[in-house]
Short mmCIF file of C-alpha atoms in Angstrom, two decimals:
data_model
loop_
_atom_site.label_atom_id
_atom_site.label_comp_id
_atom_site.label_asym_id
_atom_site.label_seq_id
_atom_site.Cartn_x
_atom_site.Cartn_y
_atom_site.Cartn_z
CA UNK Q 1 80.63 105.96 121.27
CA UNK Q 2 81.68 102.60 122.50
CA UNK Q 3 85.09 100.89 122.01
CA UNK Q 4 83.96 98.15 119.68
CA UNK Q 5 82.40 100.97 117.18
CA UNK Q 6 85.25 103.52 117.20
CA UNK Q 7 87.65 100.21 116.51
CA UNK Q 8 85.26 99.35 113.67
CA UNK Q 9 85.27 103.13 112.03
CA UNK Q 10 89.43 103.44 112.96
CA UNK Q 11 90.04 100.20 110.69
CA UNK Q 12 87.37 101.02 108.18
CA UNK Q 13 88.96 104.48 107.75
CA UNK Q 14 92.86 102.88 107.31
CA UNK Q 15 91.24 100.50 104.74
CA UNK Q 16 89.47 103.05 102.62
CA UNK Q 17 92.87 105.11 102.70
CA UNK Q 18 94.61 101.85 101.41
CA UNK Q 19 92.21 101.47 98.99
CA UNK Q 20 92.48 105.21 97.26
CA UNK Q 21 96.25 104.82 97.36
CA UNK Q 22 96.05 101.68 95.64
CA UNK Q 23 93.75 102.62 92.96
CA UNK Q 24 95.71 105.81 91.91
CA UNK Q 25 98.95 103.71 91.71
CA UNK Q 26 98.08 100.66 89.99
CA UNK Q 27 97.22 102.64 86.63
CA UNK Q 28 100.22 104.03 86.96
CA UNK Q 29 101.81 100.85 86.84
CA UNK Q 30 99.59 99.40 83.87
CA UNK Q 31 100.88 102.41 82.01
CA UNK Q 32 105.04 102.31 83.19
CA UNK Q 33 105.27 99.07 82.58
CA UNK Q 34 105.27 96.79 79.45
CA UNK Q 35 102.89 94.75 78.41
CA UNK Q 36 104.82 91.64 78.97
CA UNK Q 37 106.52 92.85 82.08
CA UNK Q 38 103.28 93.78 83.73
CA UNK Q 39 101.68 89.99 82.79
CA UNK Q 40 105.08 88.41 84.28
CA UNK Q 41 104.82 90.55 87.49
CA UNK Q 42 100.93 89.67 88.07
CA UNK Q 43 102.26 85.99 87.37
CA UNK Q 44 104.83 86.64 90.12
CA UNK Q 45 102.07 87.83 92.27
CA UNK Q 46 99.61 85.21 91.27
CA UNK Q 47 102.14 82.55 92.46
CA UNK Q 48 103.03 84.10 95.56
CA UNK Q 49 99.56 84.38 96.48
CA UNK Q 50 98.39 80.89 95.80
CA UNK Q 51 101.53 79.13 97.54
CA UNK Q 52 100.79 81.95 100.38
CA UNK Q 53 97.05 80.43 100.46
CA UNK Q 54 97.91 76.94 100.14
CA UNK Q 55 100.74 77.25 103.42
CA UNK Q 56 98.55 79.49 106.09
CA UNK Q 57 96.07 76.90 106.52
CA UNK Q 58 93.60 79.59 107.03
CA UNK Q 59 95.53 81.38 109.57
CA UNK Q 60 93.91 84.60 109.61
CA UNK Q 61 90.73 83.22 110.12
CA UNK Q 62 92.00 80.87 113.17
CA UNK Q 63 93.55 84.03 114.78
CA UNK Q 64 90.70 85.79 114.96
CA UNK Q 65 88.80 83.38 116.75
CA UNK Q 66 91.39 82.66 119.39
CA UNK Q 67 92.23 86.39 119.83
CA UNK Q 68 88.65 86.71 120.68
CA UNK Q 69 88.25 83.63 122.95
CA UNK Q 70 88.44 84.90 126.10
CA UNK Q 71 88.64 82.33 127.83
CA UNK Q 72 92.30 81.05 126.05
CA UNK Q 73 95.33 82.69 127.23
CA UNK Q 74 96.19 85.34 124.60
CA UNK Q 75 100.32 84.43 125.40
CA UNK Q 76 99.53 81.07 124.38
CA UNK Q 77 97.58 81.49 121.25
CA UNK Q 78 99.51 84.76 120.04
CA UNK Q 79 103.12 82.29 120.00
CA UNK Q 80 101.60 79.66 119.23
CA UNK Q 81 100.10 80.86 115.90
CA UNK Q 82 103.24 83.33 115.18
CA UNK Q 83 105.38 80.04 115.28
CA UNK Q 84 102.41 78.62 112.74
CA UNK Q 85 102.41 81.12 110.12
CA UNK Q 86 106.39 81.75 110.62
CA UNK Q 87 106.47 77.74 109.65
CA UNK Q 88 104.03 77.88 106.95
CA UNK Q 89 105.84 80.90 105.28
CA UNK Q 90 109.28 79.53 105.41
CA UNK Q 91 107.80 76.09 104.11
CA UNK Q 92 106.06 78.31 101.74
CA UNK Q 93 109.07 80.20 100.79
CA UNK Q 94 110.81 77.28 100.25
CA UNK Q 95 108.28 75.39 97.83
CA UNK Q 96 108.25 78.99 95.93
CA UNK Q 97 111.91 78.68 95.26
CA UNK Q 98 111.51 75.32 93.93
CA UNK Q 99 109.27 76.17 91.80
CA UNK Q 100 111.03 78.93 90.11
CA UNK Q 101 113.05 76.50 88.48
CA UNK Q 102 110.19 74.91 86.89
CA UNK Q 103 108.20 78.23 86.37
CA UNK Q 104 109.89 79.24 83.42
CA UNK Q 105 108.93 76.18 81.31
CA UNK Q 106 105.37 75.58 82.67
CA UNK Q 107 104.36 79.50 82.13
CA UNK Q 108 106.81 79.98 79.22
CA UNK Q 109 108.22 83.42 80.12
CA UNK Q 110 112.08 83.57 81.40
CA UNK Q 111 111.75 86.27 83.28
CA UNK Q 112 109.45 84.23 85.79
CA UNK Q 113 112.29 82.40 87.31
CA UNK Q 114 114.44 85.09 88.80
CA UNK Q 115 111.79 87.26 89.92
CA UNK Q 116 109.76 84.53 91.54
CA UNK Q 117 113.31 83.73 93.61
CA UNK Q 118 113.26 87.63 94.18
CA UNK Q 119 109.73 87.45 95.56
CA UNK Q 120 109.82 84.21 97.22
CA UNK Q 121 110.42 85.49 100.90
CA UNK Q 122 107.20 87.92 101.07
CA UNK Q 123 105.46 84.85 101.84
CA UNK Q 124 106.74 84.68 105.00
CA UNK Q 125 105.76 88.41 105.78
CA UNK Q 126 102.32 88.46 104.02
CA UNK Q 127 100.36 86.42 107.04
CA UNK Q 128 102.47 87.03 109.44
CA UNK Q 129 101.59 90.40 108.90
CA UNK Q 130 97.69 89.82 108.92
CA UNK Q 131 97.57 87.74 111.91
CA UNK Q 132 99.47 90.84 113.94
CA UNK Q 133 96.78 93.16 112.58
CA UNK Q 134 94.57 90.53 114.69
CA UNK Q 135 96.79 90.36 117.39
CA UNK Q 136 96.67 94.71 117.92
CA UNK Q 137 93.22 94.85 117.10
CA UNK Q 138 92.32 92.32 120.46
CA UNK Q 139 94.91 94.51 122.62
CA UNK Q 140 92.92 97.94 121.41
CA UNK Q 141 95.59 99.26 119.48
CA UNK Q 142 93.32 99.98 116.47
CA UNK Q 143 94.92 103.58 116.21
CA UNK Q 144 98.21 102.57 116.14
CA UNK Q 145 97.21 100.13 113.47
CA UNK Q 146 95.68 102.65 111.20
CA UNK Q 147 98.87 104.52 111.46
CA UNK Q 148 101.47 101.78 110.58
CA UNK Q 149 98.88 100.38 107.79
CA UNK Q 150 98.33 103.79 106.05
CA UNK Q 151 102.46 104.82 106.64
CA UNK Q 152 103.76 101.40 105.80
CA UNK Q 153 101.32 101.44 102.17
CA UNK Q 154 102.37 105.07 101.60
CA UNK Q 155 106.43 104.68 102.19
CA UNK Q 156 105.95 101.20 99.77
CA UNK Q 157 103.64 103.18 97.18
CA UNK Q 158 106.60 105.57 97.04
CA UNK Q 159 109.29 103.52 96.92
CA UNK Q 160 107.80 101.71 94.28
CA UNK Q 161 107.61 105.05 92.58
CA UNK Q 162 111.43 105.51 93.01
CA UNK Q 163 112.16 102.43 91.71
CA UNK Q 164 109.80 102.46 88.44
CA UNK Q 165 110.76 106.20 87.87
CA UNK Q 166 114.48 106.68 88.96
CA UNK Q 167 116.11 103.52 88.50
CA UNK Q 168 113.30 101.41 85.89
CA UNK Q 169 113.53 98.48 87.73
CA UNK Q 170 111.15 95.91 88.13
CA UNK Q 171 113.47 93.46 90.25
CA UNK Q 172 113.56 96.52 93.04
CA UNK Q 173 110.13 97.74 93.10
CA UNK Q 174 109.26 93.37 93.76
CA UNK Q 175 111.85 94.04 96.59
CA UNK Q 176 109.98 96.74 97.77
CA UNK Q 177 106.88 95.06 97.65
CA UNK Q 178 108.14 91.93 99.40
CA UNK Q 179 109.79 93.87 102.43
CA UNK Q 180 106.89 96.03 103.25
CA UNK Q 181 104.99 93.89 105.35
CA UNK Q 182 107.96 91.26 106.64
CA UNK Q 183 109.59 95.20 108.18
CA UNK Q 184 105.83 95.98 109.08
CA UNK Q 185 105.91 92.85 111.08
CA UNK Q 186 108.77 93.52 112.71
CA UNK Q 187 107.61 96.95 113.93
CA UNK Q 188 103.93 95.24 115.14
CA UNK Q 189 106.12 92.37 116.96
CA UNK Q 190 108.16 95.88 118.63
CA UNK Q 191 105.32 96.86 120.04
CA UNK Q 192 103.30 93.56 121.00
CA UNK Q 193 106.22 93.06 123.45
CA UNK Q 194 106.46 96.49 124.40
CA UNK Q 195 102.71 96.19 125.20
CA UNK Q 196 103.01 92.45 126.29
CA UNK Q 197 105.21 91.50 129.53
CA UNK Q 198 105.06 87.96 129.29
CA UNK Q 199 108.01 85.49 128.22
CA UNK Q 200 107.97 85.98 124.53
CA UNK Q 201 110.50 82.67 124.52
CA UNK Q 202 109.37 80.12 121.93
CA UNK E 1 95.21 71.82 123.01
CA UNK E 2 95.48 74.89 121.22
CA UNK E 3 97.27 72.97 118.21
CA UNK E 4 94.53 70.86 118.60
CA UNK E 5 92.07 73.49 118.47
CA UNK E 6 93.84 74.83 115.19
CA UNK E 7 93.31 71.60 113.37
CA UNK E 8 89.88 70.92 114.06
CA UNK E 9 89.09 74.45 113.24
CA UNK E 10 91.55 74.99 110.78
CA UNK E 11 90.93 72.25 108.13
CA UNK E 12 87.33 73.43 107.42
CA UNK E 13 88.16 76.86 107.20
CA UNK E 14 91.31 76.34 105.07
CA UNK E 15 88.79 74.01 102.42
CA UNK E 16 86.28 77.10 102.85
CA UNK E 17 89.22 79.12 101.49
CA UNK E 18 90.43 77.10 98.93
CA UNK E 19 87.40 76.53 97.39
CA UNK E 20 86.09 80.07 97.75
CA UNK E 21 89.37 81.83 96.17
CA UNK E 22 89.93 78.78 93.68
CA UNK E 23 87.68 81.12 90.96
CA UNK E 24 90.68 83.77 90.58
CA UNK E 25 93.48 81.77 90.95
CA UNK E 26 92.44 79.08 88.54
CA UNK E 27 91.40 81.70 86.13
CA UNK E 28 94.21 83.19 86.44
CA UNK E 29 96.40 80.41 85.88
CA UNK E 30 94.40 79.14 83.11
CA UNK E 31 94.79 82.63 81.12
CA UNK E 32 99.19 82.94 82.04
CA UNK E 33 99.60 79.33 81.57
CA UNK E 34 97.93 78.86 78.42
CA UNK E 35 98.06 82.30 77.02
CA UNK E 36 101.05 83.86 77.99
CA UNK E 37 101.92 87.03 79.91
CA UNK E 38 101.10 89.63 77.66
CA UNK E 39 97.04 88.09 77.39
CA UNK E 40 97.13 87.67 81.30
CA UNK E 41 98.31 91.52 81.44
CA UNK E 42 95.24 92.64 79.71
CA UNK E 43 93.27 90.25 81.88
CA UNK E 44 94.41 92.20 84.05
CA UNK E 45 94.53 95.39 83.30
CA UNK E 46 90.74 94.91 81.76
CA UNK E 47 89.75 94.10 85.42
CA UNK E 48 91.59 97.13 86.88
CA UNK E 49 89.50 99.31 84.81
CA UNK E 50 92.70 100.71 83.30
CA UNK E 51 91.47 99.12 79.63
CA UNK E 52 90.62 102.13 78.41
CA UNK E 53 93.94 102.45 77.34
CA UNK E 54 93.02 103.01 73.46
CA UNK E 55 95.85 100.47 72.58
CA UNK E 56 94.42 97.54 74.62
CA UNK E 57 91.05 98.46 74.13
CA UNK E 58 91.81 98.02 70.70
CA UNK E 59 93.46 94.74 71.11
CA UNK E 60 90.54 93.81 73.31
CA UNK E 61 88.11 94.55 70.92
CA UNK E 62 90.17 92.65 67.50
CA UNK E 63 90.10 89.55 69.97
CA UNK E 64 86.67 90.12 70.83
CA UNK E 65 84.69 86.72 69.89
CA UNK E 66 81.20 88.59 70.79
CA UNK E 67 80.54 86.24 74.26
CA UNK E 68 80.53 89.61 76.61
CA UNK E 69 77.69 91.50 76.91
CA UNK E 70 79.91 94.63 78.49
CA UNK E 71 81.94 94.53 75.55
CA UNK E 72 79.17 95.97 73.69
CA UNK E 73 79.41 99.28 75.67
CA UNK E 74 82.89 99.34 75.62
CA UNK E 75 82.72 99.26 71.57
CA UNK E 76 81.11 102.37 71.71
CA UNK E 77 83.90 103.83 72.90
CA UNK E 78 86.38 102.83 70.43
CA UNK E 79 84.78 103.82 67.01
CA UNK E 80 88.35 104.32 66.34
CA UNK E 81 89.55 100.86 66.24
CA UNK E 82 90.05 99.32 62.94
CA UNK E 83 88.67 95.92 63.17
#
């Protein structure tokens, strides 16, 4: 079997895990949680993911045709779009703190405002961690990626478990949710220079 | 050049995206905006298939102005519902 295809099945096979863990935990949630409390944390995630959208500027999508270009020097466009999505998610960041103030009023639920701030900084990690996927995927490290995906989803599935069951709190299990892919990040960036010898200076 | 590169290619693709993820997100906002949390929670939890929760199917159904054609199969469901 060629490269390209066991790359393809790899990633196909962390998705589909991703997906079963995610549909036998988000009834869960739907029952734990309040009716209210479950509408203000899909608003939460609602207005994370449309500031997200509005500051990547299509990211993702840019990434994956540079990673493939052969002919650019993957150094080049692998800092170059890190520094891109690290500026889009802090401006993002930013803009979602600002409008937590306002939140409250325009959606007219309280609670928004404080768990929005809360949330805020998984902007920064949410693209940043999809453009790394990109980045391991063009150095043929689809297996380690299948790993880290399914581990990171499991350890934030269960954590989010701890914090619904153990301590009934909403404010940690956003925590929990917004740190999962800023550490996963971390641990992708780990390895990239591991895997990478080039001047990772910005 | 590669900034360059991420412009011209960027802008297109970021309208693409807009435009093609504007459905959910408008929707979405319409619904918590207008209607408040606990509506956009059974928005939600309707589309997570988790409305067979005999409480919110319930609710679902009293609010139920007849435009849905699912609806009907879900209402055979729920003979228990008092309307």
């Amino acid at each position: 079997m060629s490269q390209k295809a066991t790359n393809v099945i790899i990633l196909t096979i962390a998705q589909g895990v991703n997906i079963v863990l995610g549909f036998l935990f988000t009834p869960y949630l739907v029952r734990t949680l309040d009716k209210n409390i479950y509408g203000t944390f899909s608003q939460v995630n609602l207005v994370a993911d449309v500031v997200s959208l509005v500051f990547s500027i299509a990211i993702i999508q840019i990434a994956m045709m540079l990673f493939s270009n052969t002919n650019k020097r993957f150094e080049d466009s692998i800092k170059t779009v890190i520094l891109f999505v690290l500026y889009g998610g802090i401006l993002g960041a930013i803009f979602c703190i600002i409008f937590s103030f306002f939140a409250p009023s325009i959606f007219k639920n309280e609670l928004l405002g404080m768990w929005l701030k809360l949330f805020s900084f998984s902007i920064i990690g949410s693209k940043l961690n999809l453009v790394l996927n990109q980045a391991l995927i063009r150095i043929n490290k689809t297996k380690f990626l299948m790993t880290l995906s399914v581990c990171s989803n499991f350890t934030k599935l269960s954590l989010a478990l701890v914090a619904l069951k153990v301590f009934q709190s909403v404010e940690m299990l956003l925590i929990v949710y917004a740190l999962e892919p800023i550490i996963s990040s971390i641990i992708q960036i780990a390895l990239l220079k591991k895997t990478q010898p080039f001047n990772w200076a910005i | 050049m590669i900034l360059k590169e991420i412009w011209q290619i960027g802008i297109p693709l970021y309208i693409v995206e807009l435009l093609g993820n504007s459905y959910t997100y408008i929707a979405g906002f319409i619904i918590s905006g207008y209607f408040g949390e606990n509506e956009y929670a059974i928005y939600k939890k309707w589309k997570y298939g988790a409305a067979l929760d005999r409480d919110n199917l319930c609710y679902y159904l009293n609010h139920y102005d007849g435009r849905y054609d699912h609806a009907y199969s879900v209402e055979k469901l729920s003979s228990g519902c008092r309307k």
